Short mmCIF file of C-alpha atoms and ligand atoms in Angstrom, two decimals:
data_model
loop_
_atom_site.label_atom_id
_atom_site.label_comp_id
_atom_site.label_asym_id
_atom_site.label_seq_id
_atom_site.Cartn_x
_atom_site.Cartn_y
_atom_site.Cartn_z
CA UNK A 140 -14.59 -5.07 11.85
CA UNK A 141 -12.07 -4.32 9.14
CA UNK A 142 -13.69 -3.00 5.97
CA UNK A 143 -10.45 -2.23 4.20
CA UNK A 144 -7.29 -3.99 5.38
CA UNK A 145 -3.82 -2.51 5.38
CA UNK A 146 -2.33 -3.66 2.10
CA UNK A 147 0.42 -2.73 -0.27
CA UNK A 148 -0.75 -0.07 -2.72
CA UNK A 149 -0.15 -0.66 -6.42
CA UNK A 150 2.32 2.22 -6.20
CA UNK A 151 4.27 0.47 -3.45
CA UNK A 152 4.32 -2.76 -5.45
CA UNK A 153 5.61 -0.82 -8.45
CA UNK A 154 8.43 0.75 -6.45
CA UNK A 155 9.26 -2.59 -4.76
CA UNK A 156 9.56 -4.38 -8.08
CA UNK A 157 11.77 -1.62 -9.45
CA UNK A 158 14.25 -2.26 -6.63
CA UNK A 159 15.05 -5.70 -8.06
CA UNK A 160 14.32 -5.11 -11.75
CA UNK A 161 15.83 -1.70 -12.55
CA UNK A 162 19.18 -1.74 -14.29
CA UNK A 163 19.86 1.67 -12.84
CA UNK A 164 17.84 2.75 -9.87
CA UNK A 165 17.46 6.53 -9.33
CA UNK A 166 18.02 7.71 -5.73
CA UNK A 167 14.52 9.29 -5.74
CA UNK A 168 12.99 5.87 -6.39
CA UNK A 169 14.91 4.34 -3.49
CA UNK A 170 13.71 7.13 -1.20
CA UNK A 171 10.13 6.93 -2.46
CA UNK A 172 10.19 3.15 -1.86
CA UNK A 173 11.44 3.59 1.72
CA UNK A 174 8.77 6.18 2.43
CA UNK A 175 5.90 4.11 0.97
CA UNK A 176 7.11 0.96 2.73
CA UNK A 177 7.31 2.74 6.07
CA UNK A 178 3.73 3.92 5.57
CA UNK A 179 2.58 0.36 4.85
CA UNK A 180 4.50 -1.07 7.87
CA UNK A 181 3.02 1.58 10.12
CA UNK A 182 -0.55 0.90 8.97
CA UNK A 183 -0.06 -2.88 9.25
CA UNK A 184 1.00 -2.62 12.88
CA UNK A 185 -2.21 -0.86 13.97
CA UNK A 186 -4.91 -3.60 13.85
CA UNK A 187 -3.32 -5.74 16.55
CA UNK A 188 -3.17 -2.88 19.03
CA UNK A 189 -6.69 -1.70 18.15
CA UNK A 190 -7.92 -5.18 18.87
CA UNK A 191 -6.45 -4.99 22.37
CA UNK A 192 -8.72 -2.10 23.30
CA UNK A 193 -12.19 -2.66 24.71
CA UNK A 194 -14.36 -0.84 22.16
CA UNK A 195 -17.93 -0.73 20.98
CA UNK A 196 -18.47 -1.98 17.44
CA UNK A 197 -16.53 -0.06 14.80
CA UNK A 198 -15.68 -0.23 11.08
CA UNK A 199 -12.02 0.27 10.19
CA UNK A 200 -10.63 1.46 6.89
CA UNK A 201 -6.89 1.53 6.24
CA UNK A 202 -5.13 3.56 3.56
CA UNK A 203 -8.28 5.25 2.45
CA UNK A 204 -7.68 7.81 -0.33
CA UNK A 205 -10.69 9.99 -1.01
CA UNK A 206 -11.40 12.59 -3.67
CA UNK A 207 -12.35 16.00 -2.45
CA UNK A 208 -12.70 19.27 -4.40
CA UNK A 209 -10.60 18.12 -7.34
CA UNK A 210 -7.78 16.58 -5.30
CA UNK A 211 -7.29 13.66 -2.96
CA UNK A 212 -6.61 13.23 0.74
CA UNK A 213 -5.36 10.06 2.38
CA UNK A 214 -5.72 8.66 5.86
CA UNK A 215 -3.55 5.89 7.32
CA UNK A 216 -6.58 4.59 9.14
CA UNK A 217 -10.11 5.71 9.88
CA UNK A 218 -12.23 4.12 12.56
CA UNK A 219 -15.95 4.65 12.40
CA UNK A 220 -17.94 4.48 15.63
CA UNK A 221 -21.61 5.32 16.09
CA UNK A 222 -20.58 8.12 18.42
CA UNK A 223 -17.50 9.58 16.63
CA UNK A 224 -14.95 9.01 13.90
CA UNK A 225 -11.27 8.61 14.58
CA UNK A 226 -8.46 9.55 12.19
CA UNK A 227 -5.51 7.53 13.35
CA UNK A 228 -2.19 8.36 11.73
CA UNK A 229 0.76 5.95 11.92
CA UNK A 230 4.25 7.36 11.95
CA UNK A 231 6.81 4.68 11.30
CA UNK A 232 9.95 6.58 12.27
CA UNK A 233 12.90 5.41 14.32
CA UNK A 234 15.46 7.37 16.26
CA UNK A 235 15.06 10.36 18.48
CA UNK A 236 11.92 12.34 17.74
CA UNK A 237 11.22 15.81 19.01
CA UNK A 238 9.52 19.09 18.03
CA UNK A 239 11.32 22.29 17.22
CA UNK A 240 10.06 25.77 18.04
CA UNK A 241 8.23 25.97 14.67
CA UNK A 242 6.32 22.84 15.69
CA UNK A 243 7.96 20.63 13.05
CA UNK A 244 8.72 17.05 13.91
CA UNK A 245 12.47 16.36 13.87
CA UNK A 246 13.97 12.89 13.49
CA UNK A 247 17.53 12.21 14.53
CA UNK A 248 19.00 8.88 13.51
CA UNK A 249 22.44 7.57 14.44
CA UNK A 250 25.23 9.31 12.52
CA UNK A 251 22.75 10.81 10.12
CA UNK A 252 21.48 14.28 9.47
CA UNK A 253 18.20 15.25 10.98
CA UNK A 254 15.01 14.91 8.95
CA UNK A 255 12.14 17.33 9.23
CA UNK A 256 8.46 16.38 9.00
CA UNK A 257 5.18 18.28 9.25
CA UNK A 258 3.56 18.21 12.61
CA UNK A 259 1.55 14.93 12.46
CA UNK A 260 -1.40 16.21 14.43
CA UNK A 261 -1.71 19.24 12.15
CA UNK A 262 -1.57 16.86 9.18
CA UNK A 263 -4.39 14.82 10.73
CA UNK A 264 -6.28 18.03 11.44
CA UNK A 265 -6.18 18.96 7.71
CA UNK A 266 -7.56 15.51 6.88
CA UNK A 267 -10.27 16.06 9.46
CA UNK A 268 -11.33 19.36 7.78
CA UNK A 269 -11.56 17.66 4.38
CA UNK A 270 -13.41 14.64 5.78
CA UNK A 271 -15.85 16.94 7.58
CA UNK A 272 -16.63 18.79 4.38
CA UNK A 273 -16.93 15.58 2.37
CA UNK A 274 -19.38 14.04 4.91
CA UNK A 275 -21.41 17.28 4.84
CA UNK A 276 -21.56 17.09 1.05
CA UNK A 277 -22.75 13.47 1.26
CA UNK A 278 -25.52 14.56 3.57
CA UNK A 279 -24.41 12.96 6.83
CA UNK A 280 -25.25 14.65 10.17
CA UNK A 281 -22.35 16.47 11.84
CA UNK A 282 -20.36 13.89 13.82
CA UNK A 283 -17.30 14.58 16.01
CA UNK A 284 -13.98 13.59 14.42
CA UNK A 285 -11.00 12.95 16.67
CA UNK A 286 -7.38 12.81 15.54
CA UNK A 287 -4.64 10.65 17.00
CA UNK A 288 -1.03 9.80 16.03
CA UNK A 289 0.64 6.53 16.88
CA UNK A 290 4.41 6.08 16.59
CA UNK A 291 4.68 2.52 15.33
CA UNK A 292 8.43 1.89 14.97
CA UNK A 293 9.96 -0.28 17.73
CA UNK A 294 12.98 2.03 17.81
CA UNK A 295 11.07 5.29 18.08
CA UNK A 296 12.46 7.37 20.92
CA UNK A 297 9.85 10.00 21.76
CA UNK A 298 11.24 12.95 23.64
CA UNK A 299 7.84 14.54 24.29
CA UNK A 300 4.73 13.62 26.14
CA UNK A 301 1.38 14.16 24.44
CA UNK A 302 -1.80 12.21 25.07
CA UNK A 303 -2.68 12.18 21.35
CA UNK A 304 0.79 11.49 19.94
CA UNK A 305 1.84 8.26 21.59
CA UNK A 306 3.88 5.09 21.27
CA UNK A 307 1.93 2.13 19.83
CA UNK A 308 1.81 0.26 23.17
CA UNK A 309 -0.26 3.05 24.68
CA UNK A 310 -2.78 3.08 21.84
CA UNK A 311 -5.25 0.54 23.36
CA UNK A 312 -5.58 2.56 26.56
CA UNK A 313 -6.11 5.85 24.74
CA UNK A 314 -8.68 4.26 22.43
CA UNK A 315 -10.67 2.91 25.36
CA UNK A 316 -10.62 6.39 26.98
CA UNK A 317 -11.78 8.06 23.79
CA UNK A 318 -14.64 5.61 23.29
CA UNK A 319 -15.86 6.58 26.78
CA UNK A 320 -15.50 10.30 26.04
CA UNK A 321 -17.98 10.13 23.13
CA UNK A 322 -21.15 8.65 24.51
CA UNK A 323 -24.01 9.91 22.35
CA UNK A 324 -24.85 7.80 19.32
CA UNK A 325 -25.17 9.95 16.23
CA UNK A 326 -25.35 7.23 13.61
CA UNK A 327 -27.61 4.18 13.72
CA UNK A 328 -26.01 0.77 13.10
CA UNK A 329 -27.33 0.92 9.56
CA UNK A 330 -25.97 4.41 8.96
CA UNK A 331 -22.59 3.31 10.33
CA UNK A 332 -22.47 0.40 7.88
CA UNK A 333 -23.71 2.60 5.08
CA UNK A 334 -21.04 5.17 5.78
CA UNK A 335 -18.29 2.53 5.73
CA UNK A 336 -19.53 1.19 2.40
CA UNK A 337 -19.89 4.67 0.94
CA UNK A 338 -16.34 5.72 1.87
CA UNK A 339 -14.95 2.45 0.58
CA UNK A 340 -16.69 3.01 -2.74
CA UNK A 341 -15.06 6.43 -3.06
CA UNK A 342 -11.53 5.12 -2.51
CA UNK A 343 -9.12 5.49 -5.40
CA UNK A 344 -5.60 4.12 -5.56
CA UNK A 345 -2.93 6.65 -6.44
CA UNK A 346 -1.97 6.55 -10.11
CA UNK A 347 1.67 6.31 -11.04
CA UNK A 348 3.56 6.44 -14.33
CA UNK A 349 4.27 3.14 -15.99
CA UNK A 350 7.75 2.40 -17.30
CA UNK A 351 8.00 3.22 -21.00
CA UNK A 352 11.60 2.26 -21.64
CA UNK A 353 11.62 -1.53 -21.71
CA UNK A 354 15.45 -1.52 -21.87
CA UNK A 355 15.71 -0.03 -18.38
CA UNK A 356 14.14 -3.19 -16.87
CA UNK A 357 15.75 -6.53 -16.12
CA UNK A 358 13.58 -9.22 -17.67
CA UNK A 359 13.26 -12.90 -16.82
CA UNK A 360 11.58 -15.19 -14.32
CA UNK A 361 13.21 -14.93 -10.90
CA UNK A 362 13.74 -17.99 -8.72
CA UNK A 363 11.66 -17.46 -5.55
CA UNK A 364 14.59 -18.82 -3.46
CA UNK A 365 17.56 -16.98 -4.99
CA UNK A 366 16.03 -13.90 -6.58
CA UNK A 367 17.31 -12.24 -8.75
CA UNK A 368 18.77 -15.43 -10.21
CA UNK A 369 16.79 -16.40 -13.29
CA UNK A 370 14.90 -19.55 -14.07
CA UNK A 371 14.91 -21.24 -17.43
CA UNK A 372 11.87 -22.85 -19.12
CA UNK A 373 12.84 -26.39 -19.88
CA UNK A 374 10.44 -29.09 -21.11
CA UNK A 375 7.36 -27.76 -19.38
CA UNK A 376 8.82 -26.38 -16.20
CA UNK A 377 10.90 -23.57 -14.78
CA UNK A 378 14.27 -24.60 -13.40
CA UNK A 379 16.54 -22.37 -11.37
CA UNK A 380 20.06 -22.05 -12.75
CA UNK A 381 21.52 -21.98 -9.29
CA UNK A 382 19.52 -24.08 -6.84
CA UNK A 383 17.73 -26.29 -9.38
CA UNK A 384 14.35 -25.43 -7.86
CA UNK A 385 11.55 -26.48 -10.21
CA UNK A 386 8.19 -24.85 -10.66
CA UNK A 387 5.45 -24.90 -13.27
CA UNK A 388 3.90 -21.56 -12.33
CA UNK A 389 6.86 -19.23 -11.73
CA UNK A 390 5.92 -17.12 -14.77
CA UNK A 391 2.78 -15.91 -12.97
CA UNK A 392 4.83 -13.95 -10.46
CA UNK A 393 6.92 -12.49 -13.26
CA UNK A 394 3.75 -11.45 -15.15
CA UNK A 395 2.50 -9.70 -11.98
CA UNK A 396 5.76 -7.74 -12.00
CA UNK A 397 5.08 -6.86 -15.62
CA UNK A 398 1.62 -5.61 -14.63
CA UNK A 399 2.96 -3.22 -11.98
CA UNK A 400 5.82 -1.99 -14.18
CA UNK A 401 4.20 -1.58 -17.59
CA UNK A 402 0.42 -1.75 -17.11
CA UNK A 403 -2.22 -4.47 -17.39
CA UNK A 404 -2.00 -5.31 -21.13
CA UNK A 405 0.63 -7.59 -22.61
CA UNK A 406 1.13 -9.07 -26.07
CA UNK A 407 2.99 -12.15 -27.19
CA UNK A 408 6.14 -10.33 -28.13
CA UNK A 409 6.38 -8.55 -24.82
CA UNK A 410 5.68 -11.73 -22.82
CA UNK A 411 8.24 -13.68 -24.83
CA UNK A 412 10.83 -11.01 -24.04
CA UNK A 413 9.87 -10.59 -20.41
CA UNK A 414 9.79 -14.31 -19.64
CA UNK A 415 12.88 -14.98 -21.82
CA UNK A 416 11.13 -17.71 -23.80
CA UNK A 417 12.48 -19.04 -27.09
CA UNK A 418 9.34 -19.38 -29.09
CA UNK A 419 6.15 -17.47 -29.80
CA UNK A 420 4.25 -20.82 -29.58
CA UNK A 421 5.39 -21.57 -26.05
CA UNK A 422 4.57 -17.99 -25.06
CA UNK A 423 1.15 -18.24 -26.65
CA UNK A 424 0.41 -21.59 -24.95
CA UNK A 425 1.50 -20.20 -21.59
CA UNK A 426 -0.65 -17.07 -21.90
CA UNK A 427 -3.65 -19.02 -23.14
CA UNK A 428 -3.43 -21.43 -20.21
CA UNK A 429 -3.94 -18.53 -17.81
CA UNK A 430 -7.40 -17.94 -19.38
CA UNK A 431 -7.00 -14.17 -19.30
CA UNK A 432 -9.41 -11.86 -21.06
CA UNK A 433 -7.96 -10.87 -24.43
CA UNK A 434 -8.56 -8.55 -27.32
CA UNK A 435 -7.46 -8.55 -30.97
CA UNK A 436 -7.06 -11.36 -33.44
CA UNK A 437 -4.54 -14.20 -33.30
CA UNK A 438 -1.55 -12.21 -34.42
CA UNK A 439 -2.23 -9.01 -32.51
CA UNK A 440 -3.77 -10.51 -29.42
CA UNK A 441 -3.33 -8.59 -26.22
CA UNK A 442 -4.01 -10.13 -22.83
CA UNK A 443 -5.33 -8.41 -19.72
CA UNK A 444 -3.21 -9.39 -16.71
CA UNK A 445 -5.59 -7.89 -14.12
CA UNK A 446 -7.12 -11.21 -12.98
CA UNK A 447 -3.67 -12.41 -11.81
CA UNK A 448 -3.54 -9.50 -9.37
CA UNK A 449 -7.09 -9.79 -8.08
CA UNK A 450 -6.65 -13.48 -7.28
CA UNK A 451 -3.75 -12.78 -4.92
ZN1 LIG B 29 17.07 -20.79 -7.05
#
């Protein structure tokens, strides 16, 4: 059972929106986006292959980020069984992958320089130590924690053989083996469920800095078909300037962009600017129709965009 599905983090959404809405995109932001996206794609490819294994009941949590001793640690996926816990890291890297003498993971892509990464099993081992201490603090009995790394990219060329660092296709077989290795139940079914709920309640998304310079961002409502072409509000509907696509609700997606870029609160002036509307009255009507929680009097009203994100 999946308790927490693989999903885009708010930070990934932020970086993704910047790719299309920044007037000038810094190279670090492009790199950060690539890295976060690879992480998400790696996580997302796991559930299918986990499902292919024959396993006793388990609770799966993806992208869990837990506080421990004043900092956070994050696991791509954590599978909870009654007999053991499994930290499963996803590495979404393509190209030739090998280890150097210092045990670093090296990635070699066509015509590109090599990239160096920490040893993924050592990374997982560090997470294991923190998770062990956290579970101890929470009062759970000692339970074995196993670490595994799956290489999820279709074009990953692994030039090493290791039973716990494997291509995705081998994951189901290894999972079945592991579940047979750990036979003694340590948690009752209720404890297993309780642990899943507890860990989920401790999860915290990573915070990121909102954009403070409004001028650095491209405003307007994008046409879903020909993004980043803008749509114009014309007699009660949005019309694309290029393909003539019409839509009554296109501002909702733009307001979600606003949320990830600038934060959850918006006022009339900001919405009028961001949606490129001509009048404060149209803006006000549009915001009111969304029935968002708001604060402040008529003139200084601020709306909370959070419900648009939660609805999905
Ligand atoms: Zn269009």
